[in-house]
CSV table of C-alpha atoms in Angstrom, one decimal:
chain,number,residue,atom,x,y,z
U,1,UNK,CA,60.0,132.3,38.4
U,2,UNK,CA,61.9,135.5,37.2
U,3,UNK,CA,59.9,136.7,34.5
U,4,UNK,CA,56.2,137.9,33.6
U,5,UNK,CA,53.8,135.6,33.2
U,6,UNK,CA,51.3,137.8,31.2
U,7,UNK,CA,47.9,136.0,33.3
U,8,UNK,CA,49.1,136.1,36.5
U,9,UNK,CA,50.3,139.6,36.4
U,10,UNK,CA,47.2,140.8,34.7
U,11,UNK,CA,44.9,139.7,37.8
U,12,UNK,CA,46.5,142.9,39.7
U,13,UNK,CA,46.8,145.6,37.1
U,14,UNK,CA,43.0,146.6,38.1
U,15,UNK,CA,42.6,150.5,37.1
U,16,UNK,CA,42.6,152.4,40.0
U,17,UNK,CA,40.3,155.0,41.1
U,18,UNK,CA,42.0,158.7,41.3
U,19,UNK,CA,42.3,160.1,44.4
U,20,UNK,CA,42.1,164.1,44.9
U,21,UNK,CA,43.6,165.1,41.6
U,22,UNK,CA,46.7,162.5,41.5
U,23,UNK,CA,46.4,160.5,37.6
U,24,UNK,CA,47.5,157.0,37.0
U,25,UNK,CA,48.4,155.4,33.7
U,26,UNK,CA,47.5,151.8,33.5
U,27,UNK,CA,50.3,150.1,35.3
U,28,UNK,CA,52.9,147.8,33.4
U,29,UNK,CA,54.4,144.5,34.5
U,30,UNK,CA,58.0,144.8,35.1
U,31,UNK,CA,59.3,141.7,36.8
U,32,UNK,CA,57.4,138.4,39.0
U,33,UNK,CA,59.2,137.1,41.3
U,34,UNK,CA,57.9,133.9,43.6
U,35,UNK,CA,57.0,136.4,46.3
U,36,UNK,CA,55.1,139.3,44.5
U,37,UNK,CA,55.1,141.2,41.8
U,38,UNK,CA,56.4,144.6,40.5
U,39,UNK,CA,54.7,147.4,38.7
U,40,UNK,CA,55.1,150.8,37.0
U,41,UNK,CA,53.2,153.2,36.3
U,42,UNK,CA,53.1,157.0,34.6
U,43,UNK,CA,51.7,158.9,38.1
U,44,UNK,CA,50.2,162.4,37.1
U,45,UNK,CA,51.0,165.3,40.8
U,46,UNK,CA,48.0,166.8,41.5
U,47,UNK,CA,49.8,169.9,42.4
U,48,UNK,CA,52.8,170.1,40.2
U,49,UNK,CA,50.8,168.4,36.5
U,50,UNK,CA,54.3,166.5,36.8
U,51,UNK,CA,54.8,163.5,35.5
U,52,UNK,CA,56.7,160.6,36.6
U,53,UNK,CA,57.3,156.8,36.9
U,54,UNK,CA,56.1,155.5,40.4
U,55,UNK,CA,56.9,151.7,41.2
U,56,UNK,CA,54.2,149.5,43.3
U,57,UNK,CA,55.0,145.9,44.7
U,58,UNK,CA,51.5,143.5,44.5
U,59,UNK,CA,51.9,141.6,47.4
U,60,UNK,CA,49.7,139.2,48.8
U,61,UNK,CA,47.8,139.7,52.2
U,62,UNK,CA,50.5,138.8,55.1
U,63,UNK,CA,49.6,137.5,58.6
U,64,UNK,CA,51.3,137.6,62.3
U,65,UNK,CA,50.8,135.9,65.1
U,66,UNK,CA,51.0,137.2,68.6
U,67,UNK,CA,50.4,133.8,70.3
U,68,UNK,CA,50.2,133.6,74.4
U,69,UNK,CA,51.0,130.4,76.6
U,70,UNK,CA,49.1,130.2,79.6
U,71,UNK,CA,51.5,131.9,81.4
U,72,UNK,CA,51.6,134.8,79.2
U,73,UNK,CA,54.7,134.2,77.4
U,74,UNK,CA,54.8,135.4,73.9
U,75,UNK,CA,56.1,132.6,71.3
U,76,UNK,CA,59.2,134.1,69.5
U,77,UNK,CA,60.9,132.5,66.4
U,78,UNK,CA,64.2,133.4,65.2
U,79,UNK,CA,64.9,132.4,61.7
U,80,UNK,CA,67.4,133.5,58.9
U,81,UNK,CA,66.2,136.1,56.8
U,82,UNK,CA,67.8,136.9,53.4
U,83,UNK,CA,66.7,140.6,53.0
U,84,UNK,CA,69.1,142.1,56.3
U,85,UNK,CA,71.2,138.9,55.9
U,86,UNK,CA,70.8,138.1,59.5
U,87,UNK,CA,69.2,135.5,61.4
U,88,UNK,CA,65.9,137.6,63.2
U,89,UNK,CA,63.8,137.4,66.1
U,90,UNK,CA,60.3,137.6,65.0
U,91,UNK,CA,57.1,136.4,65.8
U,92,UNK,CA,55.4,133.8,64.0
U,93,UNK,CA,54.3,134.8,60.5
U,94,UNK,CA,53.8,134.4,56.8
U,95,UNK,CA,51.7,134.9,53.4
U,96,UNK,CA,48.1,134.5,53.0
U,97,UNK,CA,47.6,132.0,50.1
U,98,UNK,CA,44.6,132.4,47.6
U,99,UNK,CA,41.5,132.0,48.7
U,100,UNK,CA,42.6,132.0,52.5
U,101,UNK,CA,41.4,134.2,55.1
U,102,UNK,CA,43.6,135.9,57.3
U,103,UNK,CA,42.5,134.7,60.5
U,104,UNK,CA,43.2,130.8,59.1
U,105,UNK,CA,46.2,131.6,57.7
U,106,UNK,CA,47.6,133.0,60.9
U,107,UNK,CA,46.3,129.5,62.9
U,108,UNK,CA,48.2,127.8,59.8
U,109,UNK,CA,51.2,129.9,60.1
U,110,UNK,CA,51.5,129.5,64.0
U,111,UNK,CA,50.8,125.3,63.7
U,112,UNK,CA,53.1,124.9,60.5
U,113,UNK,CA,56.5,127.2,62.4
U,114,UNK,CA,56.3,125.7,65.7
U,115,UNK,CA,53.3,123.3,65.9
U,116,UNK,CA,51.4,124.8,68.3
U,117,UNK,CA,47.9,126.0,68.9
U,118,UNK,CA,45.6,128.0,71.3
U,119,UNK,CA,42.0,129.5,71.5
U,120,UNK,CA,40.0,132.6,70.5
U,121,UNK,CA,42.1,133.4,67.7
U,122,UNK,CA,40.7,136.9,66.3
U,123,UNK,CA,42.6,139.7,64.2
U,124,UNK,CA,43.4,142.3,67.2
U,125,UNK,CA,44.8,144.8,63.6
U,126,UNK,CA,46.3,145.8,60.2
U,127,UNK,CA,48.9,147.3,58.6
U,128,UNK,CA,49.8,148.4,55.6
U,129,UNK,CA,53.4,147.9,55.5
U,130,UNK,CA,54.7,150.7,53.2
U,131,UNK,CA,51.7,152.4,51.8
U,132,UNK,CA,54.1,154.2,49.4
U,133,UNK,CA,55.5,150.9,47.5
U,134,UNK,CA,53.1,148.3,48.4
U,135,UNK,CA,49.4,147.8,48.0
U,136,UNK,CA,49.0,144.8,50.9
U,137,UNK,CA,47.8,144.6,54.8
U,138,UNK,CA,49.9,142.7,57.2
U,139,UNK,CA,47.2,141.7,60.0
U,140,UNK,CA,47.7,140.5,63.2
U,141,UNK,CA,46.3,137.6,64.7
U,142,UNK,CA,46.3,137.1,68.7
U,143,UNK,CA,45.8,133.6,70.1
U,144,UNK,CA,45.4,132.6,73.4
U,145,UNK,CA,46.3,129.8,76.0
U,146,UNK,CA,48.6,128.1,73.3
U,147,UNK,CA,50.0,125.2,73.7
U,148,UNK,CA,52.8,122.5,71.6
U,149,UNK,CA,50.5,120.0,69.9
U,150,UNK,CA,52.8,118.8,67.0
U,151,UNK,CA,56.3,119.1,65.6
U,152,UNK,CA,56.9,122.0,63.3
U,153,UNK,CA,55.7,121.3,59.5
U,154,UNK,CA,58.2,123.2,58.1
U,155,UNK,CA,58.9,124.4,54.3
U,156,UNK,CA,62.2,123.4,52.7
U,157,UNK,CA,63.9,126.9,52.9
U,158,UNK,CA,62.7,127.1,56.6
U,159,UNK,CA,65.0,126.1,59.7
U,160,UNK,CA,63.0,127.8,62.6
U,161,UNK,CA,63.9,128.0,65.9
U,162,UNK,CA,60.9,128.8,68.6
U,163,UNK,CA,61.3,130.1,71.9
U,164,UNK,CA,58.4,131.3,74.5
U,165,UNK,CA,59.4,134.5,76.2
U,166,UNK,CA,58.1,136.9,78.6
U,167,UNK,CA,57.0,140.3,77.5
U,168,UNK,CA,59.5,142.3,79.4
U,169,UNK,CA,62.1,140.1,77.7
U,170,UNK,CA,60.9,140.6,74.2
U,171,UNK,CA,60.7,144.5,74.9
U,172,UNK,CA,63.9,144.4,76.1
U,173,UNK,CA,65.0,143.0,72.7
U,174,UNK,CA,63.3,146.0,71.2
U,175,UNK,CA,65.1,148.1,73.2
U,176,UNK,CA,68.6,147.1,72.8
U,177,UNK,CA,68.0,146.3,69.1
U,178,UNK,CA,67.7,143.3,68.9
U,179,UNK,CA,64.7,143.3,67.8
U,180,UNK,CA,64.1,145.4,64.9
U,181,UNK,CA,61.1,144.1,62.8
U,182,UNK,CA,58.9,146.1,62.3
U,183,UNK,CA,55.9,144.1,61.5
U,184,UNK,CA,56.6,142.3,64.6
U,185,UNK,CA,56.4,145.7,66.3
U,186,UNK,CA,53.5,146.4,65.0
U,187,UNK,CA,51.7,143.6,66.0
U,188,UNK,CA,52.9,144.0,69.8
U,189,UNK,CA,51.4,147.5,69.6
U,190,UNK,CA,48.2,146.0,68.9
U,191,UNK,CA,48.3,143.6,71.5
U,192,UNK,CA,49.3,146.3,74.0
U,193,UNK,CA,46.5,148.5,72.4
U,194,UNK,CA,43.7,145.7,72.9
U,195,UNK,CA,44.9,144.2,75.9
U,196,UNK,CA,46.0,147.2,78.2
U,197,UNK,CA,44.1,149.9,76.1
U,198,UNK,CA,44.3,152.2,79.4
U,199,UNK,CA,47.8,153.2,78.1
U,200,UNK,CA,47.2,155.0,75.3
U,201,UNK,CA,44.4,157.0,76.4
I,1,UNK,CA,65.6,154.5,35.1
I,2,UNK,CA,63.5,151.6,34.2
I,3,UNK,CA,66.5,149.3,33.9
I,4,UNK,CA,70.2,147.9,35.8
I,5,UNK,CA,72.7,150.4,35.3
I,6,UNK,CA,75.9,148.2,36.5
I,7,UNK,CA,77.8,150.3,37.8
I,8,UNK,CA,75.0,151.8,40.4
I,9,UNK,CA,73.8,148.2,40.8
I,10,UNK,CA,77.2,146.8,41.5
I,11,UNK,CA,77.7,148.8,44.8
I,12,UNK,CA,75.1,146.8,46.8
I,13,UNK,CA,76.0,143.4,45.2
I,14,UNK,CA,78.9,142.7,48.4
I,15,UNK,CA,78.8,139.3,49.3
I,16,UNK,CA,77.1,138.7,52.8
I,17,UNK,CA,78.5,137.0,56.0
I,18,UNK,CA,77.0,133.0,56.0
I,19,UNK,CA,74.7,132.9,59.2
I,20,UNK,CA,74.4,129.4,60.8
I,21,UNK,CA,74.6,127.3,57.8
I,22,UNK,CA,72.7,129.6,55.0
I,23,UNK,CA,74.5,130.4,52.1
I,24,UNK,CA,73.7,132.9,49.5
I,25,UNK,CA,75.1,132.5,45.7
I,26,UNK,CA,76.5,136.0,44.4
I,27,UNK,CA,73.4,138.3,43.9
I,28,UNK,CA,72.2,139.0,40.1
I,29,UNK,CA,70.5,142.7,39.0
I,30,UNK,CA,67.4,142.4,38.2
I,31,UNK,CA,66.0,145.9,38.2
I,32,UNK,CA,66.7,149.0,39.1
I,33,UNK,CA,63.9,152.1,40.0
I,34,UNK,CA,64.4,154.8,41.5
I,35,UNK,CA,63.7,153.8,44.8
I,36,UNK,CA,66.0,150.8,44.8
I,37,UNK,CA,66.9,147.7,43.1
I,38,UNK,CA,65.7,144.2,42.9
I,39,UNK,CA,68.3,141.8,43.1
I,40,UNK,CA,68.7,137.6,43.7
I,41,UNK,CA,70.6,135.0,44.8
I,42,UNK,CA,70.6,131.4,45.1
I,43,UNK,CA,70.1,130.4,48.8
I,44,UNK,CA,70.6,126.9,50.4
I,45,UNK,CA,68.7,126.2,53.7
I,46,UNK,CA,70.8,125.5,56.7
I,47,UNK,CA,68.5,122.4,57.1
I,48,UNK,CA,67.3,120.5,54.5
I,49,UNK,CA,70.5,121.6,52.3
I,50,UNK,CA,67.5,122.8,49.2
I,51,UNK,CA,68.0,126.0,46.8
I,52,UNK,CA,65.9,128.5,46.0
I,53,UNK,CA,66.2,131.8,44.3
I,54,UNK,CA,65.1,134.5,47.5
I,55,UNK,CA,64.7,138.5,46.5
I,56,UNK,CA,65.7,141.5,48.0
I,57,UNK,CA,64.9,145.0,47.7
I,58,UNK,CA,68.0,147.4,47.9
I,59,UNK,CA,66.8,150.6,49.2
I,60,UNK,CA,68.8,153.8,50.3
I,61,UNK,CA,67.8,154.5,54.3
I,62,UNK,CA,64.3,156.0,55.4
I,63,UNK,CA,63.1,158.0,57.8
I,64,UNK,CA,59.9,159.4,59.6
I,65,UNK,CA,60.0,162.1,62.3
I,66,UNK,CA,58.0,162.4,65.2
I,67,UNK,CA,57.6,166.4,65.3
I,68,UNK,CA,55.7,167.8,68.6
I,69,UNK,CA,54.6,170.8,68.6
I,70,UNK,CA,54.6,172.8,72.1
I,71,UNK,CA,51.1,172.0,72.9
I,72,UNK,CA,52.2,168.2,72.2
I,73,UNK,CA,50.6,168.0,68.9
I,74,UNK,CA,52.4,165.6,66.8
I,75,UNK,CA,52.6,167.0,63.3
I,76,UNK,CA,50.3,164.2,60.8
I,77,UNK,CA,50.7,165.0,57.1
I,78,UNK,CA,48.4,163.8,54.6
I,79,UNK,CA,49.4,162.5,51.0
I,80,UNK,CA,48.4,160.6,47.9
I,81,UNK,CA,50.6,157.3,47.7
I,82,UNK,CA,50.7,154.8,44.7
I,83,UNK,CA,51.6,151.6,46.6
I,84,UNK,CA,48.0,151.8,48.3
I,85,UNK,CA,46.1,154.1,45.6
I,86,UNK,CA,44.8,156.0,48.3
I,87,UNK,CA,45.4,159.3,50.4
I,88,UNK,CA,47.6,158.3,53.8
I,89,UNK,CA,47.6,160.0,57.0
I,90,UNK,CA,51.6,160.0,57.7
I,91,UNK,CA,54.2,161.3,59.9
I,92,UNK,CA,56.9,163.2,57.6
I,93,UNK,CA,59.7,160.9,55.8
I,94,UNK,CA,61.5,160.1,53.2
I,95,UNK,CA,64.8,158.7,51.9
I,96,UNK,CA,68.2,159.3,53.8
I,97,UNK,CA,70.4,161.0,50.6
I,98,UNK,CA,74.1,159.3,49.9
I,99,UNK,CA,76.3,161.0,52.8
I,100,UNK,CA,73.4,162.0,54.8
I,101,UNK,CA,72.8,161.3,58.3
I,102,UNK,CA,69.7,160.1,59.2
I,103,UNK,CA,69.3,162.5,61.9
I,104,UNK,CA,69.9,165.3,59.5
I,105,UNK,CA,67.8,163.3,56.8
I,106,UNK,CA,64.9,163.8,59.3
I,107,UNK,CA,65.6,167.6,60.3
I,108,UNK,CA,65.5,167.9,56.4
I,109,UNK,CA,62.8,166.3,55.6
I,110,UNK,CA,60.3,167.7,58.2
I,111,UNK,CA,61.3,171.5,57.5
I,112,UNK,CA,60.8,170.7,53.3
I,113,UNK,CA,57.2,168.7,54.2
I,114,UNK,CA,55.9,170.9,56.5
I,115,UNK,CA,57.6,174.2,56.9
I,116,UNK,CA,58.5,173.5,60.8
I,117,UNK,CA,61.6,173.2,62.5
I,118,UNK,CA,62.3,172.4,66.1
I,119,UNK,CA,64.4,171.4,69.1
I,120,UNK,CA,66.1,168.6,70.7
I,121,UNK,CA,66.3,166.6,67.2
I,122,UNK,CA,67.4,162.8,68.2
I,123,UNK,CA,66.5,159.3,66.9
I,124,UNK,CA,64.7,157.0,69.2
I,125,UNK,CA,64.5,154.3,67.6
I,126,UNK,CA,64.9,152.3,64.0
I,127,UNK,CA,63.4,149.0,62.3
I,128,UNK,CA,64.0,147.3,59.0
I,129,UNK,CA,60.8,147.7,57.5
I,130,UNK,CA,60.6,144.2,56.4
I,131,UNK,CA,64.2,141.8,56.8
I,132,UNK,CA,62.4,138.9,54.9
I,133,UNK,CA,62.7,141.5,51.6
I,134,UNK,CA,65.0,144.3,52.2
I,135,UNK,CA,67.9,145.2,54.1
I,136,UNK,CA,67.7,148.7,54.9
I,137,UNK,CA,66.8,150.7,58.7
I,138,UNK,CA,63.9,153.4,58.9
I,139,UNK,CA,64.8,155.7,61.6
I,140,UNK,CA,62.8,157.3,64.1
I,141,UNK,CA,63.6,161.4,65.0
I,142,UNK,CA,61.9,162.8,68.1
I,143,UNK,CA,61.7,166.8,67.3
I,144,UNK,CA,60.5,168.8,70.2
I,145,UNK,CA,58.8,172.9,70.0
I,146,UNK,CA,58.6,172.6,66.0
I,147,UNK,CA,57.1,175.8,64.6
I,148,UNK,CA,56.6,176.7,61.3
I,149,UNK,CA,59.0,178.9,59.8
I,150,UNK,CA,58.7,178.9,56.2
I,151,UNK,CA,56.5,177.6,53.4
I,152,UNK,CA,56.8,174.1,52.2
I,153,UNK,CA,59.2,173.1,49.9
I,154,UNK,CA,57.8,170.4,48.3
I,155,UNK,CA,59.2,168.0,45.6
I,156,UNK,CA,57.6,168.3,42.0
I,157,UNK,CA,55.8,164.8,42.8
I,158,UNK,CA,54.4,165.8,46.2
I,159,UNK,CA,51.4,167.6,47.8
I,160,UNK,CA,50.8,167.3,51.0
I,161,UNK,CA,48.9,169.1,53.7
I,162,UNK,CA,50.1,169.4,57.1
I,163,UNK,CA,48.0,169.2,60.9
I,164,UNK,CA,48.9,169.0,64.0
I,165,UNK,CA,47.1,166.7,65.8
I,166,UNK,CA,46.6,165.7,69.8
I,167,UNK,CA,48.0,162.3,70.4
I,168,UNK,CA,44.1,161.0,71.7
I,169,UNK,CA,42.8,161.9,67.9
I,170,UNK,CA,46.1,160.0,66.4
I,171,UNK,CA,45.5,157.1,68.0
I,172,UNK,CA,41.8,157.2,67.6
I,173,UNK,CA,42.7,157.0,64.1
I,174,UNK,CA,45.0,153.8,64.5
I,175,UNK,CA,42.0,152.1,66.3
I,176,UNK,CA,39.0,153.2,63.1
I,177,UNK,CA,41.4,152.2,60.8
I,178,UNK,CA,42.1,155.5,59.1
I,179,UNK,CA,46.1,155.7,59.7
I,180,UNK,CA,47.4,151.8,59.2
I,181,UNK,CA,50.6,153.0,57.9
I,182,UNK,CA,53.4,150.3,59.5
I,183,UNK,CA,56.3,152.7,60.0
I,184,UNK,CA,54.4,155.2,61.1
I,185,UNK,CA,52.9,152.9,63.6
I,186,UNK,CA,56.8,152.2,64.4
I,187,UNK,CA,57.6,155.7,65.0
I,188,UNK,CA,54.5,156.2,67.4
I,189,UNK,CA,55.9,152.9,69.4
I,190,UNK,CA,59.2,154.3,69.7
I,191,UNK,CA,57.5,157.3,71.1
I,192,UNK,CA,55.7,155.7,73.6
I,193,UNK,CA,59.2,153.9,75.0
I,194,UNK,CA,60.4,157.4,75.2
I,195,UNK,CA,58.0,159.3,76.7
I,196,UNK,CA,56.2,156.9,78.6
I,197,UNK,CA,58.2,153.9,79.4
I,198,UNK,CA,56.2,153.3,82.1
I,199,UNK,CA,53.9,151.5,80.4
I,200,UNK,CA,55.9,149.0,78.8
I,201,UNK,CA,57.5,147.8,81.9
């Protein structure tokens, strides 16, 4: 849908608490898309008292999955992305559905996009992808000992190839600029933090 | 501005190369905001041949800055963010202006937001914040030996506090979920990769 649907947008137009003197007017729905809704509010700056229209995208929660094979390879996927207009190297991921828990969403997306499932699935971190412009979280799920148990079950607008890669190969793609997806790098950081915490402290 | 301005939006509506069988119709401008423009195209899936409207935000390039004091503390900032509706811990950052280079933008934003400048400014990495939904890059600039040389020079809609923090303190905020900004975590990852590469290989 291209245009606002009052009922759907209304649920996200809740008034929020003011924060350290910042004030927001009731948000106005600008546009609704299949991926999220764009809102605007008149915002008053705590320091200057000036006002301006600020913009926010209300997206559902997102999830991405670090899936490790028994050989400690990471399941990488490659797919076309409309934002960048390119084929992108990523880890599996997607949107959390209404009423779904992020962990369940991660296991579902892993199975749908790759045909793999595994053990010990758990959330190892979450980010707000961009607190300036959006309000959702992206959770990273870690799954171990993944094995291919079924064919992929792709959406009609998906075409995804799957490749297990050693962590060195993945990090080489980061160094070389072949893997530039910010949310994927967040997932890899959480993997390092939880599995090699000695690195960081 | 809330509504499309044909001249401004036209410049981003370039036709892109098709990628491995994916086809995009000429993008249609949906809405223009002060932070970016929302476009849509009819996209044809390479695998299924099905079509759907896909959405893309054309944003300017962004930049964030890892600024190290002589004591190896990182300059952290704290500010209200309309997306999340909260005060957020971040590193300095902002949008690259027309005709500006990302490195220059990083040094400018650092000085404006904190009053600090330093030495050896250089780009240490970049991400596409979300290749599914946007086409821009966020560059991370590293600056060393930063010192406060002037007062802040804030926009009328900014109110920013500045605090140098030891890297352990910063990583504790990540572990505790106090610092959740995905692009800030990308900048920290690039700092680790360039300054402690032994960690990753």
